[in-house]
Amino acid sequence: MNKQNLLPQNDIHRRIIHLDMDAFYASVETQRNPELKNKALVIGQDPRNNGGHGVVATCNYIARKYGVHSAMPAIKAVKLIPKSELVFIRPDFKKYRSVSAEIHSFMHNITDKVESIALDEAYLDVTHNKLGQKSAVQLAISLQRRIRTELGLNSSFGVSYNKFLAKMGSEYAKPFGRTVILPDEVKQFLGMQKIEKFPGVGPKTQEQLHEMGIYTGADLQQVDDFVLIKKFKKMGYFLAQHAHGIDLRPVIADSDANRKSIGMERTYEPAIYTRDEALTHIRHYCKHLEEELKKRNFFAQTVVIKVRDNDFDTVTKRRKLTKPSNSQYDFYDSARDLFDKTSNFLEKGIRLIGVTVTDFKQDEYQAINLFDY
């Protein structure tokens, strides 16, 4: 089947930057306490002090060399890292939000088209920018240098003409790297990527692709798009687009959100396969949602949970509270019950969990999006 009939066409005239801070939480802690620089730093509760519970929020690159990664049970980190090197620090989200706000102010000096994905990650559309700079690369380099000079933190960036390619570039360059993907370089760049580097390719999908003889982006590019869509459905359509570097999603400026809700969500790599691990993250979300509501004296009447699995199937469920609340416990009780109605997603592995509270009393409330866990 003709590819033109299946896939949209790219707009190669856009200039998109994906900025990703390097081990953000851990780097903020190291900047605050330089003695941690040569330690294997894990952000999360020390499981040796709380009965073996807890998960790794993130860790520095030293800890990653031992195989530690985010969403891993914290007790496993204890087993992987020598005791003399391991340091646990409880997350200080107030501090992380403060530093993130400074970084975002730097970005808004360049353009108002900034889409926050997390405290440590954002897209910038600099096709038209405040500085009149035609080179997206120069803008990205200046931003990276400013963050390092003024905050002492490292970041990586990717530059290309869409969000997918820009993000692939920033991940390829880490840590403290720069990747620019021009239109005539897309096929070669994607071709040399391992298939598991493509968004949405978890262990199960990876295994299925391997069975088809697909191990790299180059292999994926050789497969008929219709074959991918027929076998993987929605996920296959994304794979077909990504194989050819296609992504039409706009950068949605934070100020344009206009949703009367406060929401937090995160994508997990590797995916989550246990209820306890998922609920640990949901509990964190609810705690910080409470903080944000109380700062604004808001009370929410509805809790919404969003779950996406490795096949890109997504479900959203909501529950109206018996009365408006700004309590993390009310939010968690509802979110937990709603999550349990999606428990079948655990079999395939959960790639994304989001919790949102909405239906506020104040009509004048403007939307706030949090992605700070």
CSV table of C-alpha atoms in Angstrom, one decimal:
chain,number,residue,atom,x,y,z
A,1,MET,CA,0.0,0.0,0.0
A,2,ASN,CA,1.3,3.5,-0.9
A,3,LYS,CA,2.9,5.2,2.1
A,4,GLN,CA,1.4,8.5,1.0
A,5,ASN,CA,-2.1,7.1,1.7
A,6,LEU,CA,-1.3,6.1,5.2
A,7,LEU,CA,1.0,8.7,6.7
A,8,PRO,CA,0.9,12.5,6.9
A,9,GLN,CA,3.6,14.7,5.5
A,10,ASN,CA,6.1,16.6,7.7
A,11,ASP,CA,6.5,20.3,8.0
A,12,ILE,CA,10.3,20.6,7.8
A,13,HIS,CA,10.3,24.4,8.3
A,14,ARG,CA,9.7,24.3,12.0
A,15,ARG,CA,12.5,24.7,14.5
A,16,ILE,CA,11.9,22.7,17.7
A,17,ILE,CA,14.3,22.3,20.7
A,18,HIS,CA,13.9,19.6,23.3
A,19,LEU,CA,15.7,20.5,26.5
A,20,ASP,CA,16.2,17.7,29.0
A,21,MET,CA,18.1,18.3,32.3
A,22,ASP,CA,20.7,15.7,33.2
A,23,ALA,CA,19.7,13.7,36.3
A,24,PHE,CA,17.9,16.8,37.5
A,25,TYR,CA,16.9,16.0,41.1
A,26,ALA,CA,20.2,14.4,41.8
A,27,SER,CA,22.1,17.3,40.2
A,28,VAL,CA,20.2,19.8,42.3
A,29,GLU,CA,21.2,17.9,45.4
A,30,THR,CA,24.8,17.7,44.3
A,31,GLN,CA,24.9,21.4,43.6
A,32,ARG,CA,23.5,22.0,47.1
A,33,ASN,CA,26.0,19.6,48.7
A,34,PRO,CA,29.2,19.1,46.5
A,35,GLU,CA,30.4,16.3,48.8
A,36,LEU,CA,27.8,14.1,47.0
A,37,LYS,CA,29.6,14.5,43.7
A,38,ASN,CA,31.5,11.2,43.8
A,39,LYS,CA,28.7,9.2,45.5
A,40,ALA,CA,26.1,6.9,43.9
A,41,LEU,CA,23.1,9.2,44.8
A,42,VAL,CA,19.6,7.9,44.8
A,43,ILE,CA,16.6,10.2,45.2
A,44,GLY,CA,14.0,8.3,47.3
A,45,GLN,CA,13.3,6.9,50.7
A,46,ASP,CA,16.0,4.7,52.1
A,47,PRO,CA,14.4,1.3,52.3
A,48,ARG,CA,16.7,0.2,55.1
A,49,ASN,CA,14.8,2.7,57.3
A,50,ASN,CA,11.2,1.9,56.4
A,51,GLY,CA,10.9,-1.9,56.1
A,52,GLY,CA,12.2,-2.2,52.6
A,53,HIS,CA,9.5,-0.1,50.9
A,54,GLY,CA,9.8,2.7,48.4
A,55,VAL,CA,10.9,3.2,44.8
A,56,VAL,CA,13.7,5.2,43.1
A,57,ALA,CA,12.5,8.6,41.9
A,58,THR,CA,15.7,9.1,40.0
A,59,CYS,CA,19.5,8.8,40.5
A,60,ASN,CA,22.7,10.2,39.3
A,61,TYR,CA,24.9,8.7,36.6
A,62,ILE,CA,27.2,7.0,39.0
A,63,ALA,CA,24.2,5.0,40.4
A,64,ARG,CA,23.1,4.3,36.8
A,65,LYS,CA,26.4,2.6,36.1
A,66,TYR,CA,25.4,0.0,38.7
A,67,GLY,CA,22.1,-0.6,36.8
A,68,VAL,CA,19.9,1.5,39.0
A,69,HIS,CA,17.1,3.4,37.3
A,70,SER,CA,13.9,5.4,38.1
A,71,ALA,CA,10.9,3.4,39.2
A,72,MET,CA,13.1,0.6,40.4
A,73,PRO,CA,12.3,-0.8,43.9
A,74,ALA,CA,14.7,1.1,46.3
A,75,ILE,CA,15.7,-2.1,48.0
A,76,LYS,CA,17.2,-3.4,44.7
A,77,ALA,CA,19.4,-0.3,44.6
A,78,VAL,CA,20.8,-1.3,48.0
A,79,LYS,CA,21.7,-4.7,46.5
A,80,LEU,CA,23.3,-3.2,43.4
A,81,ILE,CA,25.4,-0.4,44.9
A,82,PRO,CA,28.3,-0.9,47.3
A,83,LYS,CA,27.4,0.4,50.8
A,84,SER,CA,30.4,2.8,50.9
A,85,GLU,CA,29.2,4.6,47.8
A,86,LEU,CA,25.4,4.6,48.2
A,87,VAL,CA,23.5,7.7,49.5
A,88,PHE,CA,19.8,8.1,49.6
A,89,ILE,CA,18.1,11.5,49.8
A,90,ARG,CA,14.4,12.1,50.2
A,91,PRO,CA,13.1,14.2,47.3
A,92,ASP,CA,12.8,18.0,48.0
A,93,PHE,CA,10.1,18.9,45.4
A,94,LYS,CA,9.8,22.5,46.7
A,95,LYS,CA,13.5,23.0,45.8
A,96,TYR,CA,13.2,21.2,42.5
A,97,ARG,CA,10.2,23.4,41.5
A,98,SER,CA,12.1,26.5,42.5
A,99,VAL,CA,15.1,25.6,40.3
A,100,SER,CA,12.8,24.5,37.5
A,101,ALA,CA,11.0,27.9,37.6
A,102,GLU,CA,14.4,29.6,37.0
A,103,ILE,CA,15.1,27.4,34.0
A,104,HIS,CA,11.7,28.1,32.6
A,105,SER,CA,12.3,31.8,32.9
A,106,PHE,CA,15.4,31.4,30.8
A,107,MET,CA,13.3,29.6,28.2
A,108,HIS,CA,10.6,32.2,28.2
A,109,ASN,CA,13.3,34.8,27.5
A,110,ILE,CA,13.6,33.1,24.1
A,111,THR,CA,10.0,32.2,23.3
A,112,ASP,CA,6.6,31.9,24.8
A,113,LYS,CA,6.0,28.7,23.0
A,114,VAL,CA,7.3,26.5,25.8
A,115,GLU,CA,5.6,23.2,26.5
A,116,SER,CA,6.6,21.8,29.9
A,117,ILE,CA,6.7,18.0,30.0
A,118,ALA,CA,8.2,17.8,33.5
A,119,LEU,CA,10.1,19.9,35.9
A,120,ASP,CA,13.3,18.9,34.0
A,121,GLU,CA,12.0,18.7,30.4
A,122,ALA,CA,10.4,21.0,27.9
A,123,TYR,CA,9.9,21.6,24.2
A,124,LEU,CA,10.5,25.1,22.7
A,125,ASP,CA,9.2,26.2,19.3
A,126,VAL,CA,11.7,28.8,18.2
A,127,THR,CA,10.6,29.1,14.6
A,128,HIS,CA,9.7,32.6,15.5
A,129,ASN,CA,11.4,33.8,18.7
A,130,LYS,CA,11.9,36.9,20.8
A,131,LEU,CA,15.5,37.3,19.9
A,132,GLY,CA,15.1,37.3,16.2
A,133,GLN,CA,17.7,34.5,16.0
A,134,LYS,CA,17.3,32.3,12.9
A,135,SER,CA,19.6,29.5,14.2
A,136,ALA,CA,17.8,27.2,16.6
A,137,VAL,CA,21.2,25.6,17.4
A,138,GLN,CA,22.6,28.9,18.6
A,139,LEU,CA,19.6,29.5,20.8
A,140,ALA,CA,19.9,26.0,22.3
A,141,ILE,CA,23.6,26.4,22.9
A,142,SER,CA,23.1,29.7,24.6
A,143,LEU,CA,20.3,28.3,26.8
A,144,GLN,CA,22.5,25.3,27.8
A,145,ARG,CA,25.4,27.5,28.7
A,146,ARG,CA,23.2,29.9,30.7
A,147,ILE,CA,21.8,27.0,32.8
A,148,ARG,CA,25.3,25.7,33.5
A,149,THR,CA,26.8,29.1,34.3
A,150,GLU,CA,24.0,30.5,36.5
A,151,LEU,CA,22.7,27.3,38.1
A,152,GLY,CA,25.6,24.9,37.9
A,153,LEU,CA,23.5,22.3,36.2
A,154,ASN,CA,24.0,20.3,33.0
A,155,SER,CA,21.4,19.7,30.3
A,156,SER,CA,21.2,18.1,26.9
A,157,PHE,CA,19.2,19.2,23.9
A,158,GLY,CA,18.1,18.0,20.5
A,159,VAL,CA,17.1,20.3,17.7
A,160,SER,CA,15.1,19.3,14.6
A,161,TYR,CA,11.8,20.2,12.9
A,162,ASN,CA,9.4,18.2,15.1
A,163,LYS,CA,9.0,17.1,18.7
A,164,PHE,CA,9.8,13.4,18.1
A,165,LEU,CA,13.1,14.0,16.4
A,166,ALA,CA,14.1,16.7,18.9
A,167,LYS,CA,13.5,14.3,21.8
A,168,MET,CA,15.3,11.5,20.1
A,169,GLY,CA,18.2,13.9,19.7
A,170,SER,CA,18.4,15.0,23.3
A,171,GLU,CA,18.3,11.4,24.5
A,172,TYR,CA,21.0,10.4,22.1
A,173,ALA,CA,23.3,13.1,23.3
A,174,LYS,CA,23.1,12.6,27.1
A,175,PRO,CA,24.7,13.7,29.3
A,176,PHE,CA,25.6,17.3,28.5
A,177,GLY,CA,25.2,16.8,24.8
A,178,ARG,CA,23.9,18.4,21.7
A,179,THR,CA,22.3,16.7,18.7
A,180,VAL,CA,21.0,18.4,15.6
A,181,ILE,CA,19.0,16.4,13.1
A,182,LEU,CA,18.6,18.0,9.7
A,183,PRO,CA,15.9,16.8,7.2
A,184,ASP,CA,18.4,15.0,5.0
A,185,GLU,CA,19.9,13.2,8.0
A,186,VAL,CA,16.7,11.8,9.5
A,187,LYS,CA,16.8,8.5,7.7
A,188,GLN,CA,20.4,7.8,8.7
A,189,PHE,CA,20.0,8.9,12.3
A,190,LEU,CA,16.8,6.9,12.9
A,191,GLY,CA,18.3,4.0,11.0
A,192,MET,CA,21.2,3.5,13.5
A,193,GLN,CA,18.9,3.6,16.6
A,194,LYS,CA,18.1,0.4,18.4
A,195,ILE,CA,14.4,-0.3,18.1
A,196,GLU,CA,13.9,-0.1,21.9
A,197,LYS,CA,14.9,3.6,21.7
A,198,PHE,CA,11.7,4.4,19.8
A,199,PRO,CA,8.9,5.8,21.9
A,200,GLY,CA,6.4,3.2,23.1
A,201,VAL,CA,8.6,0.2,22.4
A,202,GLY,CA,8.6,-1.8,25.7
A,203,PRO,CA,9.8,-5.3,26.3
A,204,LYS,CA,6.8,-7.0,24.8
A,205,THR,CA,6.7,-4.9,21.6
A,206,GLN,CA,10.5,-5.2,21.3
A,207,GLU,CA,10.2,-9.0,21.5
A,208,GLN,CA,7.5,-9.0,18.8
A,209,LEU,CA,9.5,-6.7,16.6
A,210,HIS,CA,12.6,-8.9,17.0
A,211,GLU,CA,10.5,-11.9,15.9
A,212,MET,CA,9.8,-9.9,12.7
A,213,GLY,CA,13.6,-9.4,12.3
A,214,ILE,CA,13.4,-5.7,13.3
A,215,TYR,CA,16.3,-4.7,15.6
A,216,THR,CA,17.0,-1.2,14.4
A,217,GLY,CA,15.4,1.9,12.9
A,218,ALA,CA,16.8,0.8,9.6
A,219,ASP,CA,15.0,-2.5,9.8
A,220,LEU,CA,11.8,-0.7,10.7
A,221,GLN,CA,12.1,1.6,7.7
A,222,GLN,CA,12.1,-1.5,5.4
A,223,VAL,CA,8.8,-2.8,6.7
A,224,ASP,CA,5.6,-1.8,4.8
A,225,ASP,CA,3.6,0.7,6.9
A,226,PHE,CA,0.4,-1.3,6.4
A,227,VAL,CA,2.1,-4.4,7.9
A,228,LEU,CA,3.0,-2.5,11.0
A,229,ILE,CA,-0.5,-1.0,11.4
A,230,LYS,CA,-2.2,-4.3,10.8
A,231,LYS,CA,-0.1,-6.1,13.4
A,232,PHE,CA,0.2,-3.4,16.1
A,233,LYS,CA,-2.9,-1.3,15.5
A,234,LYS,CA,-2.6,2.2,17.0
A,235,MET,CA,1.0,1.5,18.1
A,236,GLY,CA,1.8,0.3,14.6
A,237,TYR,CA,0.7,3.7,13.2
A,238,PHE,CA,3.0,5.5,15.6
A,239,LEU,CA,5.9,3.1,14.7
A,240,ALA,CA,5.3,3.8,11.0
A,241,GLN,CA,5.4,7.5,11.5
A,242,HIS,CA,8.4,7.4,13.7
A,243,ALA,CA,10.3,5.2,11.3
A,244,HIS,CA,10.1,8.0,8.8
A,245,GLY,CA,10.6,10.8,11.3
A,246,ILE,CA,7.0,12.1,11.0
A,247,ASP,CA,5.4,14.0,13.9
A,248,LEU,CA,2.9,16.8,13.4
A,249,ARG,CA,2.2,17.6,17.0
A,250,PRO,CA,2.5,21.3,17.8
A,251,VAL,CA,4.3,22.7,20.8
A,252,ILE,CA,1.5,23.7,23.1
A,253,ALA,CA,2.5,26.7,25.1
A,254,ASP,CA,1.8,26.3,28.8
A,255,SER,CA,-0.1,29.6,28.9
A,256,ASP,CA,-2.5,28.2,26.2
A,257,ALA,CA,-3.6,25.2,28.2
A,258,ASN,CA,-6.8,26.8,29.5
A,259,ARG,CA,-7.9,23.7,31.4
A,260,LYS,CA,-9.6,24.2,34.7
A,261,SER,CA,-7.6,21.4,36.3
A,262,ILE,CA,-4.4,20.5,38.0
A,263,GLY,CA,-2.7,17.4,36.7
A,264,MET,CA,0.4,15.4,37.0
A,265,GLU,CA,1.6,12.6,34.7
A,266,ARG,CA,4.8,10.8,33.9
A,267,THR,CA,6.0,8.3,31.3
A,268,TYR,CA,7.9,5.3,32.8
A,269,GLU,CA,10.8,3.6,31.1
A,270,PRO,CA,11.0,0.8,31.9
A,271,ALA,CA,7.3,0.1,32.3
A,272,ILE,CA,5.5,-0.6,35.6
A,273,TYR,CA,4.3,-4.2,36.1
A,274,THR,CA,3.2,-4.2,39.8
A,275,ARG,CA,0.2,-2.6,41.6
A,276,ASP,CA,2.4,-1.6,44.6
A,277,GLU,CA,4.8,0.3,42.4
A,278,ALA,CA,2.0,2.1,40.5
A,279,LEU,CA,0.3,3.1,43.7
A,280,THR,CA,3.5,4.5,45.2
A,281,HIS,CA,3.7,6.9,42.3
A,282,ILE,CA,0.0,7.8,42.5
A,283,ARG,CA,0.4,8.5,46.2
A,284,HIS,CA,3.2,10.9,45.4
A,285,TYR,CA,1.1,12.6,42.8
A,286,CYS,CA,-1.8,13.1,45.3
A,287,LYS,CA,0.5,14.5,47.9
A,288,HIS,CA,1.7,17.2,45.6
A,289,LEU,CA,-1.7,18.0,44.2
A,290,GLU,CA,-2.8,18.7,47.7
A,291,GLU,CA,0.1,21.1,48.1
A,292,GLU,CA,-0.8,23.0,45.0
A,293,LEU,CA,-4.5,23.2,45.9
A,294,LYS,CA,-3.8,24.5,49.4
A,295,LYS,CA,-1.5,27.1,48.1
A,296,ARG,CA,-4.4,28.5,46.1
A,297,ASN,CA,-7.1,27.7,48.5
A,298,PHE,CA,-8.8,25.5,45.9
A,299,PHE,CA,-11.1,22.5,46.5
A,300,ALA,CA,-11.6,19.9,43.8
A,301,GLN,CA,-14.7,17.9,43.2
A,302,THR,CA,-13.5,15.4,40.7
A,303,VAL,CA,-10.5,13.0,40.5
A,304,VAL,CA,-9.4,11.7,37.1
A,305,ILE,CA,-6.8,9.0,36.4
A,306,LYS,CA,-5.1,8.3,33.1
A,307,VAL,CA,-3.2,5.0,32.4
A,308,ARG,CA,-1.4,4.0,29.2
A,309,ASP,CA,0.1,0.6,28.5
A,310,ASN,CA,3.0,-0.6,26.3
A,311,ASP,CA,0.6,-1.0,23.3
A,312,PHE,CA,-0.3,2.7,23.6
A,313,ASP,CA,-3.8,1.8,24.7
A,314,THR,CA,-5.0,4.6,27.0
A,315,VAL,CA,-7.9,4.7,29.5
A,316,THR,CA,-9.2,7.6,31.5
A,317,LYS,CA,-11.5,7.2,34.4
A,318,ARG,CA,-13.0,9.8,36.7
A,319,ARG,CA,-14.9,9.9,40.0
A,320,LYS,CA,-16.8,12.7,41.6
A,321,LEU,CA,-16.0,13.2,45.3
A,322,THR,CA,-18.8,13.3,47.9
A,323,LYS,CA,-17.8,16.8,48.7
A,324,PRO,CA,-15.1,19.2,47.4
A,325,SER,CA,-11.7,18.5,48.9
A,326,ASN,CA,-8.0,19.4,48.8
A,327,SER,CA,-6.9,16.4,50.8
A,328,GLN,CA,-4.3,14.0,49.4
A,329,TYR,CA,-6.1,11.2,51.2
A,330,ASP,CA,-9.4,11.8,49.4
A,331,PHE,CA,-7.6,12.1,46.1
A,332,TYR,CA,-5.6,8.9,46.7
A,333,ASP,CA,-8.6,6.8,47.8
A,334,SER,CA,-10.4,7.7,44.6
A,335,ALA,CA,-7.3,7.4,42.4
A,336,ARG,CA,-6.5,4.0,43.9
A,337,ASP,CA,-10.0,2.7,43.3
A,338,LEU,CA,-10.0,4.0,39.7
A,339,PHE,CA,-6.6,2.5,39.1
A,340,ASP,CA,-7.8,-0.9,40.2
A,341,LYS,CA,-10.4,-0.8,37.4
A,342,THR,CA,-7.5,-0.6,35.0
A,343,SER,CA,-5.4,-3.4,36.6
A,344,ASN,CA,-5.4,-5.5,33.3
A,345,PHE,CA,-3.0,-2.9,31.9
A,346,LEU,CA,-0.3,-4.2,34.3
A,347,GLU,CA,-0.1,-7.4,32.2
A,348,LYS,CA,1.3,-5.4,29.2
A,349,GLY,CA,3.2,-3.0,31.4
A,350,ILE,CA,2.2,0.6,32.2
A,351,ARG,CA,4.1,3.3,30.4
A,352,LEU,CA,2.2,6.3,31.8
A,353,ILE,CA,0.2,7.2,34.8
A,354,GLY,CA,-1.5,10.6,35.3
A,355,VAL,CA,-3.7,12.0,38.1
A,356,THR,CA,-5.8,15.1,37.7
A,357,VAL,CA,-8.2,17.0,39.9
A,358,THR,CA,-10.8,19.3,38.5
A,359,ASP,CA,-14.1,21.0,39.0
A,360,PHE,CA,-13.0,23.8,41.2
A,361,LYS,CA,-15.2,26.3,43.1
A,362,GLN,CA,-13.4,29.3,41.7
A,363,ASP,CA,-14.7,30.2,38.2
A,364,GLU,CA,-11.8,32.5,37.6
A,365,TYR,CA,-9.3,29.7,38.0
A,366,GLN,CA,-6.8,29.3,35.2
A,367,ALA,CA,-5.3,25.9,34.4
A,368,ILE,CA,-2.1,24.7,36.0
A,369,ASN,CA,-0.3,21.7,34.7
A,370,LEU,CA,2.2,19.9,37.0
A,371,PHE,CA,4.6,17.3,35.8
A,372,ASP,CA,6.9,17.4,38.8
A,373,TYR,CA,7.5,13.9,40.0
